[in-house]
Short mmCIF file of C-alpha atoms in Angstrom, two decimals:
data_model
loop_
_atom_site.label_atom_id
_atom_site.label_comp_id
_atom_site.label_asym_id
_atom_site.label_seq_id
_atom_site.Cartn_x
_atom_site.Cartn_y
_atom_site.Cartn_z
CA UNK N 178 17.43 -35.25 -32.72
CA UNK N 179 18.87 -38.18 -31.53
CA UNK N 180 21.44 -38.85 -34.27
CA UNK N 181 22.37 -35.54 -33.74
CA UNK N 182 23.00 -35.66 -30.43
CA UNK N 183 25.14 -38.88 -30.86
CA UNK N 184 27.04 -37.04 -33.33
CA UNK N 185 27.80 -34.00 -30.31
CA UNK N 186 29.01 -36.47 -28.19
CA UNK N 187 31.18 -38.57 -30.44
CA UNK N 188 33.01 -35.74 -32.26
CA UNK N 189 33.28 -34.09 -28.79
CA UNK N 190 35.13 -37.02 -27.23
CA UNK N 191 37.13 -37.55 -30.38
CA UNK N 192 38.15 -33.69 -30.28
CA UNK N 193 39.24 -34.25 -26.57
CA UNK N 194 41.16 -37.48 -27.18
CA UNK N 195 42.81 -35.76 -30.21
CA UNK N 196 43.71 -33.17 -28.28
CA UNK N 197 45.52 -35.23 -25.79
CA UNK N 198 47.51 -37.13 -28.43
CA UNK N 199 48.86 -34.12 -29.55
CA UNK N 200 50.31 -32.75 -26.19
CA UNK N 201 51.56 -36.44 -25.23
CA UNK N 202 53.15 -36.95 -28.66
CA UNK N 203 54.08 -33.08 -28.40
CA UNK N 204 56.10 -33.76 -24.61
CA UNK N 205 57.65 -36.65 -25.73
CA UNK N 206 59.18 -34.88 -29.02
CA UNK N 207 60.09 -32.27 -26.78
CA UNK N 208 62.06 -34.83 -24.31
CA UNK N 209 63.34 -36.72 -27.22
CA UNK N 210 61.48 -39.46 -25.57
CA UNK N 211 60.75 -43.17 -26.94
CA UNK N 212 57.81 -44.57 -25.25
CA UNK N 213 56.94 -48.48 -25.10
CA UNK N 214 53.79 -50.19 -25.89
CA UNK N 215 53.25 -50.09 -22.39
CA UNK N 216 53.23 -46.19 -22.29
CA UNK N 217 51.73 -45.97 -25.52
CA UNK N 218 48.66 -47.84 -24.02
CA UNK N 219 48.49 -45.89 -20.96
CA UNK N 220 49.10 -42.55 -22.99
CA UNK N 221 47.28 -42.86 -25.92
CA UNK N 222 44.65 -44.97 -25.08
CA UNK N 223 43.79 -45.29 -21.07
CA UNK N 224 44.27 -41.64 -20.48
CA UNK N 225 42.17 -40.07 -23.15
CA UNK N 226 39.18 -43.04 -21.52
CA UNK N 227 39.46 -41.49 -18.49
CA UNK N 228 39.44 -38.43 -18.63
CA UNK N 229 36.72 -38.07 -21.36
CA UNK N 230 35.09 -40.97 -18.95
CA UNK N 231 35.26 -38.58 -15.73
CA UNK N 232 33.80 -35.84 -17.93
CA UNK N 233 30.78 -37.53 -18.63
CA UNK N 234 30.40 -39.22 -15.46
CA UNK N 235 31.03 -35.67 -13.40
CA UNK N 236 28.42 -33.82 -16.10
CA UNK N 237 25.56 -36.50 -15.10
CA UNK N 238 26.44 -36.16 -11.67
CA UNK N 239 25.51 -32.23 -11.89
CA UNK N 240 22.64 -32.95 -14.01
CA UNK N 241 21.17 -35.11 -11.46
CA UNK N 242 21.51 -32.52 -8.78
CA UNK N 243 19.95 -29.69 -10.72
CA UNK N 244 16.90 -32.05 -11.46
CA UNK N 245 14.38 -31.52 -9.36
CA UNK N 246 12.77 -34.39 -7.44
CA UNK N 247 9.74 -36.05 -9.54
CA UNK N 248 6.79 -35.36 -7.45
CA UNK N 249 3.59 -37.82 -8.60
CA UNK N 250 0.34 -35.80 -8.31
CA UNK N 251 -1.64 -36.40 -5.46
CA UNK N 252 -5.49 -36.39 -4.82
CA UNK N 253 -6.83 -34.50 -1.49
CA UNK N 254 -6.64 -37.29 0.74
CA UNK N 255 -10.45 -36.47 1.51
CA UNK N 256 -11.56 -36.71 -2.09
CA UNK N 257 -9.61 -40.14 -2.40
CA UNK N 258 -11.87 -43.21 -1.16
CA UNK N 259 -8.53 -45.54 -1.04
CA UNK N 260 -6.51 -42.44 0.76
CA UNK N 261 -5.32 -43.99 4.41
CA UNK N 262 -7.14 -42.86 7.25
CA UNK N 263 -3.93 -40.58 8.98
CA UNK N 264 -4.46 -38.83 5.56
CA UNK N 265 -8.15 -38.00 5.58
CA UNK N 266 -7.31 -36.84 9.62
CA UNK N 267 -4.44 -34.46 8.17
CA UNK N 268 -7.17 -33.29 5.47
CA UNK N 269 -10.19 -32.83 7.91
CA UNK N 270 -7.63 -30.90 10.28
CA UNK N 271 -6.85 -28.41 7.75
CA UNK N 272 -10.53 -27.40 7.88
CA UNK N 273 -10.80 -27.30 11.76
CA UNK N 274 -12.48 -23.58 12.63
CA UNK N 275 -13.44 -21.96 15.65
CA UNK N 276 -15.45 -19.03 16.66
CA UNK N 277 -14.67 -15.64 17.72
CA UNK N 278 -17.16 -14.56 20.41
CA UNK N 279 -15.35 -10.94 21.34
CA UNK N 280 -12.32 -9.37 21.34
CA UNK N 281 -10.63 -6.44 23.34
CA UNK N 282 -8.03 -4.72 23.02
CA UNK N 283 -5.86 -1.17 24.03
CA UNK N 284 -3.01 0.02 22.26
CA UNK N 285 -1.80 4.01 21.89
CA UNK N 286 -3.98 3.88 18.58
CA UNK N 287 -7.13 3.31 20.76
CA UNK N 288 -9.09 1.50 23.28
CA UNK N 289 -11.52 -1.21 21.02
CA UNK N 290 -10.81 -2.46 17.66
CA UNK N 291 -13.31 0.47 16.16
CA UNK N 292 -11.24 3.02 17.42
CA UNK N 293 -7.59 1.60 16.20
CA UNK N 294 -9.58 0.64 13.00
CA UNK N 295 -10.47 4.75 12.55
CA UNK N 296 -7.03 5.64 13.77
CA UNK N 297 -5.85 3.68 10.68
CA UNK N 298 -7.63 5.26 8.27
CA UNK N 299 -7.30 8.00 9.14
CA UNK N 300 -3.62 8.06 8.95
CA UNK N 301 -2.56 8.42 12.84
CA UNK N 302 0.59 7.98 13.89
CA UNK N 303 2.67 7.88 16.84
CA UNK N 304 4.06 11.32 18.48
CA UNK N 305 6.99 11.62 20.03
CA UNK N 306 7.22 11.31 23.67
CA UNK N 307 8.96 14.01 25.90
CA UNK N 308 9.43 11.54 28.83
CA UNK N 309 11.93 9.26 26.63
CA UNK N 310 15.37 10.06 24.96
CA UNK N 311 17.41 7.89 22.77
CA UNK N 312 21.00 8.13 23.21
CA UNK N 313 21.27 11.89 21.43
CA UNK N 314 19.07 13.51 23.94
CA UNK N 315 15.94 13.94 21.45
CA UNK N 316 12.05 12.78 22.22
CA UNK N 317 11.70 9.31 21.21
CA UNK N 318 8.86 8.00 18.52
CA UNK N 319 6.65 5.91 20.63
CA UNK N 320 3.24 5.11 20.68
CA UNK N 321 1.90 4.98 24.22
CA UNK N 322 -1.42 4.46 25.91
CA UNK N 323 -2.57 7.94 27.04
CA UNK N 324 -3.70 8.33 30.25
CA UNK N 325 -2.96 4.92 31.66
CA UNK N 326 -3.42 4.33 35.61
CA UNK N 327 -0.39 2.37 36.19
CA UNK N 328 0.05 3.68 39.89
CA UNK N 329 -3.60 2.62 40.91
CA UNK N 330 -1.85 -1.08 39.82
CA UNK N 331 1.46 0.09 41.36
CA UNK N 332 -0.73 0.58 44.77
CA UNK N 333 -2.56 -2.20 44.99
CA UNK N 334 0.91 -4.68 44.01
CA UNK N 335 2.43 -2.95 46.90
CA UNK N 336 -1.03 -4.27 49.25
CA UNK N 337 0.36 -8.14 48.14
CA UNK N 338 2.87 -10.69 48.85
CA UNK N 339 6.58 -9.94 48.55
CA UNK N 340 6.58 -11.73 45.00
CA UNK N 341 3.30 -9.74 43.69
CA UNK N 342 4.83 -6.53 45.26
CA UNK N 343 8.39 -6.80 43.27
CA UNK N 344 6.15 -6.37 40.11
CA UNK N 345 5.57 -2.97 40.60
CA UNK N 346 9.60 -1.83 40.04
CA UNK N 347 8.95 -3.18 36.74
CA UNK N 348 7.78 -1.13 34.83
CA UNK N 349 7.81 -2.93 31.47
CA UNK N 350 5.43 -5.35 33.78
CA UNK N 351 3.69 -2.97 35.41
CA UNK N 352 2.08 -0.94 32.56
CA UNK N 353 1.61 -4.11 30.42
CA UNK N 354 -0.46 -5.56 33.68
CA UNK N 355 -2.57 -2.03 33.78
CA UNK N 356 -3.42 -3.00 29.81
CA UNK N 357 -4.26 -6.33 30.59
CA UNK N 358 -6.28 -5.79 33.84
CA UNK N 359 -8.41 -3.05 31.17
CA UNK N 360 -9.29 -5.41 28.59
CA UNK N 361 -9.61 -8.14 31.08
CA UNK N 362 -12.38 -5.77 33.24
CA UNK N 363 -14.44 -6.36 29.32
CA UNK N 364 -14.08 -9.58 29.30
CA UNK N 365 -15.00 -10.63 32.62
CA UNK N 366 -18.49 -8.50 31.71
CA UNK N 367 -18.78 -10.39 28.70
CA UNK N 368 -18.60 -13.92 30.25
CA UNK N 369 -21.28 -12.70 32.74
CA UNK N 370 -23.79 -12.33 29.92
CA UNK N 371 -22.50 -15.84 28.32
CA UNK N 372 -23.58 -16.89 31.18
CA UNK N 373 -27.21 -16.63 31.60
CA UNK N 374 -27.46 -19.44 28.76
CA UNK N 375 -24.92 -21.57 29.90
CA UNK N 376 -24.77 -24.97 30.89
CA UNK N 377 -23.74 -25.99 34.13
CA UNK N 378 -21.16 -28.48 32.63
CA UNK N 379 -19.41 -25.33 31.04
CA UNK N 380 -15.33 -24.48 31.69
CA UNK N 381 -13.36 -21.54 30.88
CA UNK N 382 -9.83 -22.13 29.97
CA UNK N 383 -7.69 -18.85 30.42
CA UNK N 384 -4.25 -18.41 28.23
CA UNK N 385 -2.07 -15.80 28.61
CA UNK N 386 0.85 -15.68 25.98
CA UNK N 387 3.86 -13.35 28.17
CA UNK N 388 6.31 -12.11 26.48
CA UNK N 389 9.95 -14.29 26.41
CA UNK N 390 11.72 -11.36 27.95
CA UNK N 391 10.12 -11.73 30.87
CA UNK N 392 12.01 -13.57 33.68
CA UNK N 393 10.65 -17.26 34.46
CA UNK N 394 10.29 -16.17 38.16
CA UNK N 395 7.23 -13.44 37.52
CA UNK N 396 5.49 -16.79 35.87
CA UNK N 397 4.39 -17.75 39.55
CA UNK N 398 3.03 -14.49 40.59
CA UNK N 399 1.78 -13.49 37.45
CA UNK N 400 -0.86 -16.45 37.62
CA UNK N 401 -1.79 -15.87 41.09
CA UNK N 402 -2.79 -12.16 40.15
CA UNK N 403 -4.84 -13.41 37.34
CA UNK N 404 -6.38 -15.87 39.40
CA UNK N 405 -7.19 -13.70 42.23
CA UNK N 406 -9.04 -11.35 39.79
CA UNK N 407 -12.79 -10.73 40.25
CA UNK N 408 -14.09 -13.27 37.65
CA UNK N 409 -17.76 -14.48 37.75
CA UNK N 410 -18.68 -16.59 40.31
CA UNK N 411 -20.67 -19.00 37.66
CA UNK N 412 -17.44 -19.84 35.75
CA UNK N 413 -15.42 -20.30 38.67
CA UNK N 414 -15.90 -24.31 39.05
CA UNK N 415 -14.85 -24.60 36.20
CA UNK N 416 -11.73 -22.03 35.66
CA UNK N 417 -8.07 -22.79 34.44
CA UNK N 418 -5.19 -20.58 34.16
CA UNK N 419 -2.04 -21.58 32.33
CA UNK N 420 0.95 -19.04 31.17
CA UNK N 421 3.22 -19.96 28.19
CA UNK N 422 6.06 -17.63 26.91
CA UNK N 423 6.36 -16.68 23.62
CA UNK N 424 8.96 -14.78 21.44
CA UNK N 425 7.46 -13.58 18.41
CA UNK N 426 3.93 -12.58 16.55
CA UNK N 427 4.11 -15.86 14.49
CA UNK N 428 4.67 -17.79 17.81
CA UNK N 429 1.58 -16.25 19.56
CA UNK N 430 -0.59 -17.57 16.28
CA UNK N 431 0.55 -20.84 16.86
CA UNK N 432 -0.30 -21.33 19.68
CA UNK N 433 -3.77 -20.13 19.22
CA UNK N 434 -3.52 -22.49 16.17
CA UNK N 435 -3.09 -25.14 19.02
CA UNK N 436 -5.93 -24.04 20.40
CA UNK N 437 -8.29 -24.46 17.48
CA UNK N 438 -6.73 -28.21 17.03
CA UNK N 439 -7.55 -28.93 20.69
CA UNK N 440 -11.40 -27.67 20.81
CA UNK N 441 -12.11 -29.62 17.37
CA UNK N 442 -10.86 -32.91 18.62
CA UNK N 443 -13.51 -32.64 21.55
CA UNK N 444 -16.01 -30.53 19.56
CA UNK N 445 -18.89 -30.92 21.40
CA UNK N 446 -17.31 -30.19 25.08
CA UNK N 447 -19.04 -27.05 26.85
CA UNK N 448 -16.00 -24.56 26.69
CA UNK N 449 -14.76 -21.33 26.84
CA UNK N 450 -11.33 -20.03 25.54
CA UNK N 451 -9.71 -16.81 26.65
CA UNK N 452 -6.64 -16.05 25.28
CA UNK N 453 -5.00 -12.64 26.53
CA UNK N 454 -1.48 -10.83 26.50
CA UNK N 455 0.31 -7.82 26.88
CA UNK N 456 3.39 -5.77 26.96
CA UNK N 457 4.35 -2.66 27.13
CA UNK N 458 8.12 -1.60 25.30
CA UNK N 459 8.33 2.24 26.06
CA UNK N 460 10.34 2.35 29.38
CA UNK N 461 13.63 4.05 29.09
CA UNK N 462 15.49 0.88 29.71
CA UNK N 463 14.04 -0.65 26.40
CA UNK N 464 14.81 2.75 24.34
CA UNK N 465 18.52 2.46 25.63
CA UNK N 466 18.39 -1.14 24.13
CA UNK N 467 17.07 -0.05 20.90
CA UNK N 468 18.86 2.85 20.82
CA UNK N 469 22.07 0.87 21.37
CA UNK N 470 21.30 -2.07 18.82
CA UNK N 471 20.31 0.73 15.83
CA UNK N 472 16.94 -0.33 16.12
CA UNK N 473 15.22 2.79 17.33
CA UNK N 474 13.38 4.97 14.76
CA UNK N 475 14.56 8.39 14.23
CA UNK N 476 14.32 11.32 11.97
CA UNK N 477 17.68 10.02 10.19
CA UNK N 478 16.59 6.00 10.33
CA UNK N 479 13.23 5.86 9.25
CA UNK N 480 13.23 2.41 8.68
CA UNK N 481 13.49 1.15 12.71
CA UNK N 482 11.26 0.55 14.56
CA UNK N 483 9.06 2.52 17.00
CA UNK N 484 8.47 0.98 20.69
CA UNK N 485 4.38 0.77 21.43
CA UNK N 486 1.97 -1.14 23.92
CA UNK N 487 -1.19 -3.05 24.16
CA UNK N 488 -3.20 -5.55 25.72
CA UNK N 489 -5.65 -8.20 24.02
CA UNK N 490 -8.39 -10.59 25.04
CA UNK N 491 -10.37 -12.85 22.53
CA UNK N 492 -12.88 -15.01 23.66
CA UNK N 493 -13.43 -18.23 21.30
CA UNK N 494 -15.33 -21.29 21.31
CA UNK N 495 -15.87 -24.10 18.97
CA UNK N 496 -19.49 -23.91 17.07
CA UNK N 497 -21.50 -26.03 19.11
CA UNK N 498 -20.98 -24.38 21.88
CA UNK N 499 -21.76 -20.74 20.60
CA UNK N 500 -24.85 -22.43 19.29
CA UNK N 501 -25.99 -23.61 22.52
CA UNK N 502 -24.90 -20.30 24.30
CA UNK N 503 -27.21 -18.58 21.67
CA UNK N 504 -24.31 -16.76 20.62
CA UNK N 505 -25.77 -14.57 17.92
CA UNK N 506 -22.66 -11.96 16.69
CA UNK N 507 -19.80 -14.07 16.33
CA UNK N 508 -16.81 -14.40 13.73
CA UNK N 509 -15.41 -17.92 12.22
CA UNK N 510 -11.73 -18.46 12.49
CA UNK N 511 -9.37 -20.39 10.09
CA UNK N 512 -6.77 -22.16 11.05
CA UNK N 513 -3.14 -20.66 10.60
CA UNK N 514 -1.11 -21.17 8.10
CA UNK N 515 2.72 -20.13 9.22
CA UNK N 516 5.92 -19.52 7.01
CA UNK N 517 9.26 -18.25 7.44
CA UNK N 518 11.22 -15.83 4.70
CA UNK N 519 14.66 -17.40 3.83
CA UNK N 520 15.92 -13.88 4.67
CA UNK N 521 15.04 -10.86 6.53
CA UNK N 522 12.76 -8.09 4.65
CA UNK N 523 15.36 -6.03 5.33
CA UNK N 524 18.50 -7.80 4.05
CA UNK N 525 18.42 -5.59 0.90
CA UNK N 526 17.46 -6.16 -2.67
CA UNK N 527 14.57 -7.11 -4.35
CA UNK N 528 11.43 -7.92 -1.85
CA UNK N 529 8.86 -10.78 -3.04
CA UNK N 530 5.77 -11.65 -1.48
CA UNK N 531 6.06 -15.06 -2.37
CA UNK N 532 5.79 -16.04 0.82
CA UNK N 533 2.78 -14.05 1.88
CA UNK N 534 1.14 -15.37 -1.50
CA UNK N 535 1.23 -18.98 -0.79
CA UNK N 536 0.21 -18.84 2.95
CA UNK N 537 -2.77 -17.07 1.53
CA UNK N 538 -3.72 -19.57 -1.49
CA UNK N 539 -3.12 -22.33 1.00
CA UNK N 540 -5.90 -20.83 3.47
CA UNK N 541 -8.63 -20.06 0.76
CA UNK N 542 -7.98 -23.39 -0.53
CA UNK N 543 -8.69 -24.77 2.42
CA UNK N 544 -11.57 -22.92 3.50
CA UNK N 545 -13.05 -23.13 -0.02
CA UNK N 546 -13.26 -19.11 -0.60
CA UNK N 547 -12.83 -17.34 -3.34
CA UNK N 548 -10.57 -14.45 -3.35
CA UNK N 549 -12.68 -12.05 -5.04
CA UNK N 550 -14.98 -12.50 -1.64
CA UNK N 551 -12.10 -11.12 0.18
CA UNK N 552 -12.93 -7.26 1.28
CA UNK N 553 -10.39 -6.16 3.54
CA UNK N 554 -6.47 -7.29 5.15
CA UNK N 555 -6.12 -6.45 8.33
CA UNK N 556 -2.13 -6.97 9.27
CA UNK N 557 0.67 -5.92 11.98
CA UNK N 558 2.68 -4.42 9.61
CA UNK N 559 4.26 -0.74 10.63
CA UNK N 560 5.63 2.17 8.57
CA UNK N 561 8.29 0.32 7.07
CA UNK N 562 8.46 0.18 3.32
CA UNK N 563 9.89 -2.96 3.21
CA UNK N 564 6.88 -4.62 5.20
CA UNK N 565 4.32 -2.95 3.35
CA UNK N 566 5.71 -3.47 0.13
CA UNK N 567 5.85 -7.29 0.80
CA UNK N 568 2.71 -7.40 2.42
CA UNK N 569 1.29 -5.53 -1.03
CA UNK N 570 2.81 -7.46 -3.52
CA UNK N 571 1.74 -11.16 -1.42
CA UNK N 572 -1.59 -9.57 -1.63
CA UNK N 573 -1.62 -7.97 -4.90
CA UNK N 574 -1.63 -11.35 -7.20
CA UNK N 575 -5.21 -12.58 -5.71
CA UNK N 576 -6.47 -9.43 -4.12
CA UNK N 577 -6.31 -7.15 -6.83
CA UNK N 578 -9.59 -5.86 -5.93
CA UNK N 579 -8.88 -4.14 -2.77
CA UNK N 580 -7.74 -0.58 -2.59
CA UNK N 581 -3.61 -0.73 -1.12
CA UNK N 582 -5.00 2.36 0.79
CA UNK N 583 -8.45 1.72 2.35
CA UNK N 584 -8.70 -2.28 2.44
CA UNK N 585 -5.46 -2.57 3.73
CA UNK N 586 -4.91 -1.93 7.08
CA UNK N 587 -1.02 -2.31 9.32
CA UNK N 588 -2.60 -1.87 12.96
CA UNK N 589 1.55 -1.10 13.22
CA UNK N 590 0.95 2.47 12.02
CA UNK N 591 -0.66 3.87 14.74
CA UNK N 592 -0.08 1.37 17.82
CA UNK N 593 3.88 1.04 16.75
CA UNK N 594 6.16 -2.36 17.85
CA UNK N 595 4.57 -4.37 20.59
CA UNK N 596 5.70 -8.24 19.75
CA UNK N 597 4.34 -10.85 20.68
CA UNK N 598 1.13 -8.99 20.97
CA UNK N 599 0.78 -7.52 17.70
CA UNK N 600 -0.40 -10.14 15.96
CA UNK N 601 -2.99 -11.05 18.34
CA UNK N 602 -4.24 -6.85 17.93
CA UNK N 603 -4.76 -7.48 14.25
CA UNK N 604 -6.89 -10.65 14.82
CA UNK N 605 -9.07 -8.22 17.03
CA UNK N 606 -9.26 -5.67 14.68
CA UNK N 607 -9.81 -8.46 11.75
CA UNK N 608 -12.85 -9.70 13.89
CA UNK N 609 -14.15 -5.71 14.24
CA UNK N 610 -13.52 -5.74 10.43
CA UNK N 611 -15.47 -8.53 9.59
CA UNK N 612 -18.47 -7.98 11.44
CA UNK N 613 -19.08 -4.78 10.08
CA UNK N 614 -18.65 -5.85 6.43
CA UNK N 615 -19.89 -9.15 6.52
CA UNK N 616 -17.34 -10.57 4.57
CA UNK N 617 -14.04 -12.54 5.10
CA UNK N 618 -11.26 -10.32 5.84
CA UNK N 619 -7.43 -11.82 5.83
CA UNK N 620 -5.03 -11.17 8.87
CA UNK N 621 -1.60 -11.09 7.89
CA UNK N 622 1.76 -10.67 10.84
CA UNK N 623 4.50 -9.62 9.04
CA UNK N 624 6.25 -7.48 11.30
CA UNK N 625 8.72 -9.61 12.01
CA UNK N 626 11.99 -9.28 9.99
CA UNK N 627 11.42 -13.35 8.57
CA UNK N 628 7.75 -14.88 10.48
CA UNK N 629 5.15 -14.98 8.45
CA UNK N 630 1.52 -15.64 9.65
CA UNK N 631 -2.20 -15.07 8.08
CA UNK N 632 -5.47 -16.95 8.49
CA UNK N 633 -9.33 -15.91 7.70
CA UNK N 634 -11.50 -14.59 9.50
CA UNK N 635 -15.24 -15.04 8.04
CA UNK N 636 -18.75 -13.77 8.97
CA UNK N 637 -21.02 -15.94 10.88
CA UNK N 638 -23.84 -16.95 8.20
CA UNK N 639 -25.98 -20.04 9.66
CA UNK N 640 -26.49 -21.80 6.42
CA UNK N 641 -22.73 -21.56 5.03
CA UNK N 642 -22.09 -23.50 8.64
CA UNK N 643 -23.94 -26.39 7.83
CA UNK N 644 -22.05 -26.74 4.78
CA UNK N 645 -18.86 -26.11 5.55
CA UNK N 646 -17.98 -28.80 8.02
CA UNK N 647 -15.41 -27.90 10.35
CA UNK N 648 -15.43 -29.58 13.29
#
């Protein structure tokens, strides 16, 4: 093989340097030319070098681009007794968890995660609204909360301060508040029953993600609504409110991924975590926007999207302190394992679910589960093929086993567009899921055109918690 090779290379170059004799010695015949031994040098012998030189040297140049880098295979760093201790942290952070106590949520495909759950499979979807025209003058897709009491909220806005008041002539504000203050009303009865058991030393930290379209100036009033709510007077000493803005699905997980980090660095603290959010997309303003940008679904553009809105609130807490709140039904939570497509699901062409794939392997890995135990997907994916074909074939590899129709559920279908929110609706319904299997159940965001987001979501078994160490 070698001598072969050798003989490429030197008949190759000999070729070349032949063939540049013969067009020198053919130009000079041509001029009638007499070169000197300097030009015969230069000519016949420096020229063929280097350019059969610069060949070679431009050919390995290439060659070592295209190479990819060696990579030296690596040991988890927690299986490695000489691994450094940052490693083993990294490793042990991978497997942080933290439990789901409740969730609550409203969308227009149903108030609870059982009833947007049904309104999946049973194929709902959203009607078109007589109240809202896109730019033709024809009812516009949406999927709205019916019968929502936004002018009882309206009324008592008005009853505030100047800022508070200005609210209500928002209505993209107003109706998301009127979700919120619902699924908040559930919340605030469920942390009444937490606690009879709890300890006095016990906080409640309150999140809510708000939408980036929001203006910076409704941050101020926004909080002191919350904060003026009627929560219960036992987890008042110890009650925080913070706001953060956030753009997309995928951002919303990562900041509950944040979350998760921060309760298992302090495990054994006595605390509470509420994160909630809202919005509401189906005022006529919006539609005009959509309408405008050729992002509104129609009859003739099927694949646009269609404006929805919903409100969420999941109470968490890390293990020990479910345990010691005698927290019997209650849902483990994986950390999150985020990705980005290098180009939108719609650009055209072939669609992979590479993506999806690997942020999927990655979490079972972690969590040390075994795909086949997987018995449901619970995403934010809408009627767009494009979504659910990538969201099918990232599942399709490992999941085989689950029916495309039945165990895979896009909470997008019936309760429409509502970022950031939507991803925090599918955790809901992922926690409704699980409980009444029993089983881990993967929630997948892929709504957006290049985000990517999934984690687990696993039953609460005792015995598999003493095992598998998370915090």
């Amino acid at each position: 093989m070698m001598l072969l090779t050798l003989f490429k290379v030197i008949g190759g170059s000999l070729l070349a340097a032949a063939l540049i004799w013969a067009l020198v010695l053919a130009w000079w015949q041509s001029n009638d030319h007499q070169p000197d031994q300097l030009e015969l040098a230069l000519y016949l012998g420096a020229l063929p070098l280097a350019v059969i030189g610069g060949y070679w040297l431009l050919r390995g140049f290439i060659e070592h681009l295209k190479a990819p880098p060696p990579v030296a295979p690596v040991q988890p760093a927690d299986d490695d007794p000489l691994a450094g201790p940052g490693k083993k942290a990294d490793a042990a952070e991978r497997a942080f968890t933290v439990d789901i106590i409740d969730a609550f949520v409203r969308t227009g495909g149903g108030r609870g995660a059982d009833e947007i759950l049904a309104a999946m499979a049973e194929g709902k979807r959203p009607d078109p609204d007589a109240s809202l025209l896109d730019n033709d003058g024809f009812p516009v897709f949406a999927a709205a909360v019916a019968d929502l009491d936004s002018d009882s909220m309206a009324e008592m806005l008005a009853e505030k301060d100047a800022p508070l008041a200005s609210l209500a002539t928002q209505p993209e504000v107003l109706r998301a508040m009127t979700l919120l203050d619902d699924v908040l009303q559930q919340a605030r009865e469920r942390l009444i029953g937490l606690l009879e058991n709890a300890p006095q030393s016990l906080t409640t930290q309150v999140l809510w993600l708000v939408p980036a379209s929001w203006e910076q100036a409704w941050l101020v009033p926004l909080r002191t609504w919350l904060a003026d709510l009627d929560w219960p007077e036992g987890c008042r000493p110890g009650l925080a409110f913070s706001l953060l803005q956030v753009a997309s699905e995928s951002a919303a997980l990562k900041q509950l991924d944040e979350l998760i980090l921060s309760v298992n660095r302090n495990p054994e603290a006595d605390q509470l975590l509420l994160v909630i959010s809202a919005v509401s997309l189906i005022d006529q303003q919006r539609i005009d926007a959509w309408s405008a940008a050729n992002l509104l679904f129609s009859a003739k553009h099927q694949e646009r999207l269609i404006p929805g809105e919903g409100g969420v609130a999941i109470l968490l807490a890390a293990q020990a302190c479910c345990d010691r709140l005698a927290v019997a039904e209650r849902t483990r939570l994986s950390r999150v394992s985020l990705g980005a497509r290098d180009k939108s699901v719609h650009a055209g062409g072939r669609i992979t679910g590479q993506l999806i794939q690997q942020l999927a392997s990655g979490v079972l890995d972690v969590s040390g589960t075994e795909p086949a135990t997987i018995m449901a997907a619970v995403t934010d994916t809408d009627h767009r093929a494009a979504n659910a074909a990538e969201m099918l074939e990232g599942l399709g590899a490992d999941f085989a086993h689950l029916d495309p129709l039945k165990d895979c559920l896009g909470t997008g279908t019936c309760s429409g567009a509502i970022p950031p929110v939507g991803s925090l609706v599918a955790l809901a319904c992922a926690h409704e899921k699980t409980r009444s299997l029993a089983a881990p159940v993967i929630c997948l965001s892929n709504q957006h055109d290049k985000e990517r987001g999934l984690l687990l979501v696993m039953p609460h078994t005792p015995a598999a918690d003493s095992e598998f160490c998370a915090t």
